[in-house]
Tab-separated table of C-alpha atoms in Angstrom:
chain	number	residue	atom	x	y	z
A	1	MET	CA	-0.011	-0.064	-0.029
A	2	PRO	CA	1.618	3.304	-0.905
A	3	LYS	CA	2.353	5.710	1.816
A	4	ILE	CA	1.475	9.245	1.789
A	5	ALA	CA	2.630	11.859	4.163
A	6	ASN	CA	0.649	15.056	4.248
A	7	ILE	CA	2.658	18.019	6.310
A	8	ILE	CA	1.389	21.369	7.472
A	9	GLU	CA	3.457	23.704	9.620
A	10	ASP	CA	0.492	25.431	11.165
A	11	ALA	CA	-1.726	23.290	13.264
A	12	ARG	CA	-4.380	25.417	14.104
A	13	LEU	CA	-7.536	24.212	12.970
A	14	GLY	CA	-8.971	26.012	9.821
A	15	GLY	CA	-9.782	25.209	6.028
A	16	PRO	CA	-6.411	23.419	5.087
A	17	GLN	CA	-6.453	21.665	8.280
A	18	VAL	CA	-10.170	20.268	7.847
A	19	ARG	CA	-9.337	19.383	4.290
A	20	ILE	CA	-6.248	17.456	5.191
A	21	ALA	CA	-8.272	15.606	7.944
A	22	GLU	CA	-11.628	14.926	5.536
A	23	VAL	CA	-9.348	13.517	2.673
A	24	ALA	CA	-6.989	11.285	4.913
A	25	LYS	CA	-10.445	9.786	6.580
A	26	ARG	CA	-11.737	9.085	3.070
A	27	LEU	CA	-8.826	7.787	1.590
A	28	LYS	CA	-8.008	5.182	4.722
A	29	GLY	CA	-7.847	1.637	4.008
A	30	ASN	CA	-8.719	2.736	0.047
A	31	GLU	CA	-5.330	2.063	-1.315
A	32	TYR	CA	-3.337	4.710	0.354
A	33	GLU	CA	-2.163	5.206	3.970
A	34	THR	CA	-1.811	8.545	5.005
A	35	THR	CA	0.384	10.031	7.829
A	36	VAL	CA	-0.484	13.602	8.795
A	37	ILE	CA	2.836	15.517	10.162
A	38	ILE	CA	2.079	18.441	12.402
A	39	PRO	CA	3.774	20.712	14.719
A	40	LYS	CA	3.703	19.897	18.531
A	41	LYS	CA	2.155	23.563	19.246
A	42	ASP	CA	-1.235	24.802	18.794
A	43	ASN	CA	-2.578	21.477	17.551
A	44	LYS	CA	-5.197	20.633	20.088
A	45	ARG	CA	-8.245	20.684	17.792
A	46	PHE	CA	-6.561	19.508	14.746
A	47	LYS	CA	-4.926	16.740	16.450
A	48	THR	CA	-8.628	15.720	18.167
A	49	ARG	CA	-10.126	15.850	14.764
A	50	LEU	CA	-7.631	13.277	13.367
A	51	GLU	CA	-7.916	11.158	16.483
A	52	GLU	CA	-11.849	11.236	16.082
A	53	TYR	CA	-11.281	10.324	12.078
A	54	GLY	CA	-8.743	7.390	13.004
A	55	VAL	CA	-6.041	9.090	10.911
A	56	LYS	CA	-2.278	8.498	11.920
A	57	TYR	CA	-0.435	11.609	12.723
A	58	LYS	CA	3.394	12.517	13.724
A	59	GLU	CA	4.015	15.584	15.813
A	60	LEU	CA	7.313	17.287	15.158
A	61	SER	CA	9.013	20.441	16.452
A	62	LEU	CA	7.997	22.664	13.685
A	63	HIS	CA	7.783	26.466	13.923
A	64	ARG	CA	5.661	28.358	11.214
A	65	LEU	CA	6.483	31.514	9.379
A	66	THR	CA	4.489	34.141	10.916
A	67	LYS	CA	4.652	37.955	11.827
A	68	GLU	CA	4.725	36.807	15.487
A	69	PRO	CA	8.307	37.785	16.776
A	70	LYS	CA	8.553	34.550	19.053
A	71	HIS	CA	7.449	32.196	16.517
A	72	LEU	CA	9.412	34.330	13.553
A	73	VAL	CA	12.678	33.932	15.556
A	74	LEU	CA	12.468	30.344	16.344
A	75	PHE	CA	11.506	29.739	12.555
A	76	VAL	CA	14.597	31.275	11.549
A	77	LEU	CA	17.071	29.864	14.050
A	78	LEU	CA	15.813	26.495	14.168
A	79	PHE	CA	15.386	26.306	10.221
A	80	PHE	CA	17.787	23.976	9.470
A	81	TYR	CA	17.432	21.771	12.649
A	82	GLU	CA	13.748	21.436	12.034
A	83	LEU	CA	14.745	20.754	8.305
A	84	PHE	CA	17.090	17.608	9.396
A	85	VAL	CA	14.485	16.284	11.960
A	86	LEU	CA	11.807	16.214	9.066
A	87	TYR	CA	14.104	14.825	6.507
A	88	ARG	CA	15.262	12.038	8.681
A	89	TYR	CA	11.548	11.127	9.662
A	90	LEU	CA	10.646	11.051	6.116
A	91	LYS	CA	13.593	8.880	5.433
A	92	LYS	CA	13.197	6.566	7.990
A	93	GLU	CA	9.421	5.810	7.114
A	94	ASN	CA	10.173	5.816	3.469
A	95	PHE	CA	7.024	7.618	2.070
A	96	ASP	CA	6.021	7.442	-1.562
A	97	VAL	CA	4.449	10.970	-1.756
A	98	LEU	CA	4.777	13.826	0.409
A	99	HIS	CA	1.780	16.337	0.091
A	100	VAL	CA	3.091	19.695	1.391
A	101	SER	CA	-0.297	21.621	2.613
A	102	GLY	CA	-0.590	24.841	3.662
A	103	GLY	CA	0.681	26.889	0.903
A	104	SER	CA	3.720	28.815	-0.656
A	105	TRP	CA	5.467	29.295	2.727
A	106	GLN	CA	5.693	25.904	3.717
A	107	TRP	CA	9.487	25.614	2.393
A	108	LYS	CA	10.617	23.030	5.108
A	109	GLY	CA	8.484	20.388	3.789
A	110	VAL	CA	9.500	20.867	0.247
A	111	LEU	CA	13.253	20.905	1.011
A	112	ALA	CA	12.861	17.815	3.307
A	113	GLY	CA	10.950	15.881	1.033
A	114	LYS	CA	13.463	16.473	-1.918
A	115	LEU	CA	16.285	15.624	0.239
A	116	ALA	CA	14.415	12.513	1.395
A	117	ARG	CA	13.805	11.438	-2.400
A	118	CYS	CA	10.202	11.620	-1.889
A	119	LYS	CA	7.483	12.426	-4.826
A	120	VAL	CA	6.498	15.973	-3.568
A	121	LEU	CA	3.297	17.605	-4.388
A	122	TRP	CA	2.950	21.260	-3.250
A	123	HIS	CA	-0.710	22.194	-2.435
A	124	LEU	CA	-1.239	25.988	-2.760
A	125	ASN	CA	-4.319	27.558	-1.521
A	126	ASP	CA	-4.031	31.382	-1.372
A	127	THR	CA	-4.131	34.520	-3.736
A	128	LYS	CA	-2.426	36.892	-1.585
A	129	MET	CA	1.273	36.810	-0.428
A	130	PRO	CA	3.812	39.027	0.252
A	131	SER	CA	6.518	39.221	-2.596
A	132	TYR	CA	9.336	37.803	-0.599
A	133	ILE	CA	7.292	34.559	-0.237
A	134	LYS	CA	6.874	34.336	-3.790
A	135	LEU	CA	10.503	35.244	-4.339
A	136	PHE	CA	11.466	32.044	-2.256
A	137	PHE	CA	8.524	30.007	-3.905
A	138	LYS	CA	9.651	30.249	-7.583
A	139	PRO	CA	13.122	28.401	-7.352
A	140	LEU	CA	11.853	25.833	-5.004
A	141	ALA	CA	8.783	25.082	-7.250
A	142	LYS	CA	10.899	24.752	-10.460
A	143	CYS	CA	13.748	22.321	-8.614
A	144	CYS	CA	12.226	20.707	-5.684
A	145	VAL	CA	8.549	19.808	-6.694
A	146	ASP	CA	6.977	16.833	-8.807
A	147	GLY	CA	3.744	18.423	-9.238
A	148	PHE	CA	1.150	20.980	-7.771
A	149	ILE	CA	-2.259	20.694	-6.405
A	150	VAL	CA	-4.026	24.151	-6.444
A	151	ALA	CA	-7.394	25.176	-4.952
A	152	GLY	CA	-8.887	26.746	-7.838
A	153	SER	CA	-8.239	28.689	-10.918
A	154	ARG	CA	-7.193	31.825	-9.465
A	155	VAL	CA	-4.678	30.303	-7.298
A	156	LYS	CA	-3.198	28.513	-10.404
A	157	SER	CA	-3.124	31.895	-12.291
A	158	TYR	CA	-1.631	33.783	-9.298
A	159	TYR	CA	1.494	31.391	-8.781
A	160	LEU	CA	1.878	29.138	-11.724
A	161	ASP	CA	0.798	31.200	-14.545
A	162	GLU	CA	2.293	34.391	-13.404
A	163	LEU	CA	5.583	32.858	-12.579
A	164	LYS	CA	5.515	30.868	-15.663
A	165	ILE	CA	6.219	27.431	-13.736
A	166	ASN	CA	5.374	24.545	-15.753
A	167	LYS	CA	5.061	20.875	-14.296
A	168	GLU	CA	3.666	17.854	-15.745
A	169	ILE	CA	0.939	17.386	-12.668
A	170	ILE	CA	-0.999	20.261	-11.997
A	171	HIS	CA	-4.319	19.437	-10.525
A	172	GLU	CA	-7.193	21.903	-9.365
A	173	ILE	CA	-8.764	20.339	-6.520
A	174	GLN	CA	-11.472	22.453	-4.457
A	175	ALA	CA	-11.843	22.330	-0.601
A	176	PRO	CA	-14.294	19.654	0.203
A	177	VAL	CA	-17.452	19.323	2.211
A	178	ASP	CA	-18.963	16.213	3.865
A	179	CYS	CA	-22.553	16.680	2.448
A	180	GLU	CA	-23.519	13.735	4.627
A	181	VAL	CA	-22.509	15.565	7.764
A	182	PHE	CA	-23.285	19.044	6.595
A	183	ASP	CA	-26.976	17.953	5.990
A	184	PRO	CA	-29.532	20.421	7.492
A	185	GLN	CA	-32.007	17.287	8.128
A	186	LYS	CA	-29.471	15.621	10.378
A	187	VAL	CA	-28.384	18.529	12.423
A	188	GLN	CA	-29.369	20.366	15.450
A	189	SER	CA	-29.427	24.105	15.984
A	190	ASP	CA	-26.741	25.930	18.200
A	191	PRO	CA	-28.474	26.909	21.481
A	192	LYS	CA	-26.155	30.120	21.764
A	193	MET	CA	-27.043	31.015	17.977
A	194	ASP	CA	-30.828	30.402	18.940
A	195	SER	CA	-30.596	32.852	22.060
A	196	TYR	CA	-29.886	35.672	19.647
A	197	ASP	CA	-32.745	37.890	18.354
A	198	GLY	CA	-34.402	38.015	15.056
A	199	LEU	CA	-32.780	36.699	11.703
A	200	LYS	CA	-29.120	35.608	12.008
A	201	VAL	CA	-26.642	37.028	9.703
A	202	VAL	CA	-23.484	34.911	10.272
A	203	THR	CA	-19.594	34.579	8.876
A	204	VAL	CA	-17.435	31.900	10.041
A	205	ALA	CA	-13.863	33.207	9.909
A	206	ASN	CA	-10.794	33.573	12.532
A	207	VAL	CA	-10.211	37.247	13.192
A	208	ASN	CA	-7.825	38.200	10.513
A	209	PRO	CA	-7.438	41.034	8.173
A	210	VAL	CA	-7.508	38.877	5.024
A	211	LYS	CA	-11.238	37.843	6.163
A	212	GLY	CA	-12.562	41.567	5.522
A	213	LEU	CA	-14.289	41.829	9.076
A	214	GLU	CA	-14.272	45.492	8.943
A	215	THR	CA	-15.988	45.129	5.684
A	216	PHE	CA	-18.597	43.025	7.667
A	217	ILE	CA	-19.168	45.535	10.466
A	218	ARG	CA	-19.435	48.327	7.778
A	219	MET	CA	-22.224	46.339	6.275
A	220	VAL	CA	-24.022	45.949	9.561
A	221	ASN	CA	-23.854	49.620	10.030
A	222	GLU	CA	-25.582	50.163	6.591
A	223	ILE	CA	-28.494	47.476	7.322
A	224	ASN	CA	-29.063	48.992	10.762
A	225	LYS	CA	-30.105	51.966	9.080
A	226	GLN	CA	-32.646	50.444	6.946
A	227	ALA	CA	-33.659	47.260	8.418
A	228	ALA	CA	-37.404	46.886	9.073
A	229	GLN	CA	-37.069	43.697	11.304
A	230	LYS	CA	-34.508	42.599	14.123
A	231	VAL	CA	-31.416	41.124	12.937
A	232	SER	CA	-28.321	39.602	14.807
A	233	PHE	CA	-24.944	39.588	13.239
A	234	VAL	CA	-22.489	37.120	14.411
A	235	ILE	CA	-18.605	36.441	13.628
A	236	VAL	CA	-17.681	32.911	14.717
A	237	GLY	CA	-13.911	32.227	14.891
A	238	SER	CA	-10.955	32.156	17.235
A	239	ILE	CA	-8.958	35.271	18.090
A	240	ASN	CA	-5.511	34.396	18.060
A	241	ASN	CA	-2.814	36.176	19.959
A	242	ASN	CA	-1.084	37.909	16.805
A	243	GLN	CA	-4.514	39.301	15.826
A	244	LYS	CA	-5.297	41.354	18.903
A	245	SER	CA	-4.715	44.514	17.501
A	246	TYR	CA	-6.745	43.939	14.670
A	247	TYR	CA	-9.626	42.743	17.010
A	248	ASP	CA	-9.316	45.808	18.882
A	249	TYR	CA	-9.521	47.720	15.658
A	250	LEU	CA	-12.787	45.867	14.905
A	251	ASN	CA	-14.432	46.519	18.140
A	252	SER	CA	-13.646	50.400	17.670
A	253	LEU	CA	-15.198	50.284	14.649
A	254	LYS	CA	-18.416	48.711	16.182
A	255	GLU	CA	-18.080	51.411	19.064
A	256	LYS	CA	-17.983	54.240	16.492
A	257	TYR	CA	-21.130	52.916	14.729
A	258	ASN	CA	-22.894	52.272	18.232
A	259	ILE	CA	-23.556	48.627	16.871
A	260	GLU	CA	-25.195	46.554	19.566
A	261	ASN	CA	-26.419	43.462	17.597
A	262	LEU	CA	-23.100	42.417	16.566
A	263	TYR	CA	-21.643	39.451	18.381
A	264	PHE	CA	-18.045	37.844	18.310
A	265	TYR	CA	-19.063	34.381	19.139
A	266	GLY	CA	-15.689	32.793	19.553
A	267	VAL	CA	-14.495	29.340	18.568
A	268	SER	CA	-17.003	26.602	17.893
A	269	ASN	CA	-16.332	22.925	17.436
A	270	ASP	CA	-19.597	22.095	15.751
A	271	VAL	CA	-19.933	24.730	12.863
A	272	LYS	CA	-22.714	22.812	11.079
A	273	SER	CA	-25.044	23.617	14.109
A	274	ILE	CA	-23.846	27.138	13.902
A	275	LEU	CA	-25.135	27.122	10.370
A	276	LYS	CA	-28.418	25.301	11.072
A	277	SER	CA	-29.077	28.390	13.260
A	278	THR	CA	-27.996	30.787	10.515
A	279	ASP	CA	-30.578	32.647	8.076
A	280	ILE	CA	-28.131	34.217	5.853
A	281	TYR	CA	-24.406	33.418	5.418
A	282	VAL	CA	-21.453	36.179	4.615
A	283	CYS	CA	-18.063	35.938	3.110
A	284	SER	CA	-16.527	39.299	3.338
A	285	SER	CA	-13.008	38.271	2.556
A	286	ILE	CA	-10.657	40.077	0.577
A	287	ALA	CA	-8.498	37.078	-0.572
A	288	GLU	CA	-9.511	33.451	-0.945
A	289	ALA	CA	-8.945	30.233	-2.828
A	290	SER	CA	-11.439	27.722	-2.073
A	291	PRO	CA	-13.404	29.069	1.170
A	292	VAL	CA	-14.701	25.824	2.586
A	293	SER	CA	-16.927	27.528	5.315
A	294	LEU	CA	-18.983	29.152	2.514
A	295	TRP	CA	-19.320	25.742	1.050
A	296	GLU	CA	-20.246	24.196	4.057
A	297	ALA	CA	-22.944	26.836	4.440
A	298	MET	CA	-23.971	26.226	1.179
A	299	ALA	CA	-24.288	22.635	1.971
A	300	MET	CA	-26.428	23.584	4.721
A	301	LYS	CA	-28.949	25.159	2.238
A	302	LYS	CA	-28.068	28.879	3.328
A	303	ALA	CA	-28.616	31.923	1.055
A	304	VAL	CA	-25.286	33.103	0.768
A	305	VAL	CA	-23.622	36.499	-0.276
A	306	SER	CA	-19.982	36.612	-0.878
A	307	THR	CA	-17.104	38.948	-2.368
A	308	ASP	CA	-15.791	38.113	-5.467
A	309	VAL	CA	-12.601	35.908	-4.296
A	310	GLY	CA	-11.009	33.070	-5.242
A	311	ASP	CA	-13.325	30.580	-7.393
A	312	VAL	CA	-16.366	31.633	-5.755
A	313	SER	CA	-18.082	32.843	-9.034
A	314	ARG	CA	-17.690	29.372	-10.277
A	315	PHE	CA	-19.955	28.013	-7.925
A	316	ILE	CA	-22.270	30.959	-6.912
A	317	SER	CA	-24.305	32.033	-10.036
A	318	ASP	CA	-25.217	35.814	-8.986
A	319	GLY	CA	-29.157	36.129	-8.521
A	320	LYS	CA	-29.487	32.398	-9.004
A	321	ASN	CA	-28.287	30.360	-5.892
A	322	GLY	CA	-26.492	33.792	-4.134
A	323	TYR	CA	-25.180	37.004	-4.600
A	324	ILE	CA	-21.724	37.959	-5.480
A	325	VAL	CA	-20.297	41.763	-4.605
A	326	ASN	CA	-17.018	43.380	-5.239
A	327	VAL	CA	-14.491	43.353	-2.562
A	328	GLY	CA	-14.480	45.929	0.121
A	329	ASP	CA	-17.972	47.104	-1.101
A	330	TYR	CA	-19.987	47.131	2.247
A	331	GLU	CA	-22.975	49.088	0.566
A	332	GLN	CA	-23.396	46.505	-2.184
A	333	LEU	CA	-23.015	43.730	0.515
A	334	ALA	CA	-25.666	45.407	2.628
A	335	ASN	CA	-28.008	45.753	-0.213
A	336	GLN	CA	-27.888	42.157	-1.285
A	337	ILE	CA	-28.243	41.095	2.204
A	338	GLY	CA	-31.100	43.324	2.592
A	339	VAL	CA	-33.033	41.881	-0.290
A	340	LEU	CA	-32.663	38.439	1.681
A	341	ILE	CA	-33.483	39.651	4.933
A	342	GLU	CA	-36.937	40.952	3.251
A	343	ASN	CA	-37.787	37.970	1.204
A	344	ILE	CA	-37.839	34.496	2.904
A	345	ASN	CA	-38.773	32.735	-0.339
A	346	ILE	CA	-35.697	33.932	-2.130
A	347	ARG	CA	-33.469	32.737	0.873
A	348	GLU	CA	-35.132	29.320	0.661
A	349	ARG	CA	-34.767	29.062	-3.243
A	350	TYR	CA	-31.199	30.042	-3.242
A	351	GLY	CA	-30.165	27.746	-0.301
A	352	LYS	CA	-31.864	24.587	-1.955
A	353	GLU	CA	-29.814	25.514	-5.193
A	354	ALA	CA	-26.688	26.126	-3.227
A	355	ARG	CA	-26.832	22.665	-1.825
A	356	LYS	CA	-27.234	21.047	-5.056
A	357	VAL	CA	-24.215	22.939	-6.671
A	358	VAL	CA	-21.925	21.792	-3.673
A	359	ARG	CA	-23.379	18.042	-3.675
A	360	ASN	CA	-22.482	17.937	-7.585
A	361	ASN	CA	-19.178	19.417	-7.212
A	362	LEU	CA	-17.391	19.968	-3.744
A	363	ASP	CA	-18.718	16.773	-1.917
A	364	ILE	CA	-15.647	15.116	-0.028
A	365	SER	CA	-16.282	11.734	-2.306
A	366	THR	CA	-15.390	13.773	-5.302
A	367	VAL	CA	-12.588	15.650	-3.789
A	368	ALA	CA	-11.082	12.609	-2.179
A	369	GLU	CA	-10.977	10.689	-5.463
A	370	GLN	CA	-9.444	13.632	-7.199
A	371	HIS	CA	-6.343	13.324	-4.365
A	372	GLN	CA	-6.188	9.635	-5.117
A	373	ILE	CA	-5.741	10.435	-8.798
A	374	THR	CA	-3.135	12.878	-8.229
A	375	TYR	CA	-1.106	10.679	-6.022
A	376	LYS	CA	-1.112	7.762	-8.701
A	377	GLU	CA	0.134	10.402	-11.097
A	378	ALA	CA	3.095	11.481	-8.752
A	379	GLU	CA	4.239	8.126	-8.073
A	380	LYS	CA	4.846	7.444	-11.721
A	381	VAL	CA	6.842	10.776	-12.239
């Protein structure tokens, strides 16, 4: 049975981590054996998910590239030591394919895989990175990688087309949703969410500038000026230490506009129940690739409004199963959400159509099969 190693240098649970766990779970016992390599720090929720799924994992001392001073210093100082530890583990276990997840800054995995003579697949899942990241990415991509998985056509354009990188293996694979789990007929609503008054307009996003949460708050202010009925707005996601200043900025906006019906829910380990209690789902991001939280909301039959990021326009037909607005345009966002607030028939129709799109294109069974095909191709390179 071919052995797959899937490595990510950030173990905080988010879209890439969910995708890793879901795919490994589905491929388990189906030709491939996956071991997920994760850092020892900040891995509790991700590790719990892997254990629940029965997926093998290995904890190593790995520091991520970040703006946090402590982690950044350790990333630089320990880079070559951690590279050696990772190389030694890959060599010992004799993996056939190393799947480097998490994006274009995951350099240690790429280098260690090359040194250990694994077939290296680099998974790219963003469309916004500092120029120095792309500067390091290009030579590594050309000399150390056997193929790529890109989480959408805009990702491919941003990295591979723009930098003129040609490889035999380039597969576009979207983030997956388990439509059997994210099924509104099988899910109970969240009690805390149900305690909020009126309709619930929700976004699921860790507090981070890339999620465009200031746009979300300005949108709330616009809707509060005109909404004829009670509405509660909820941001669901973690507030990490390195984003405290951004969180303070968001709260200052809330105070500036005197908003009383906006709530920071915090972390949830049961997003599907959050979505069960949701009436309208919003993605206000300034950059995405394949936004899994949006796909999950669509799977739960929610009417959605999203900024035009990543491959959203491939799966949301504006005015048919949701709405798409320009990035940063909070007035347009407010107008489209206002339409949904006032018309339950449109909300229900869009929600039904949204679930059909996800089931047909983004279900975990489809995505896992695409990974399996990619792994087989990588083995033959």
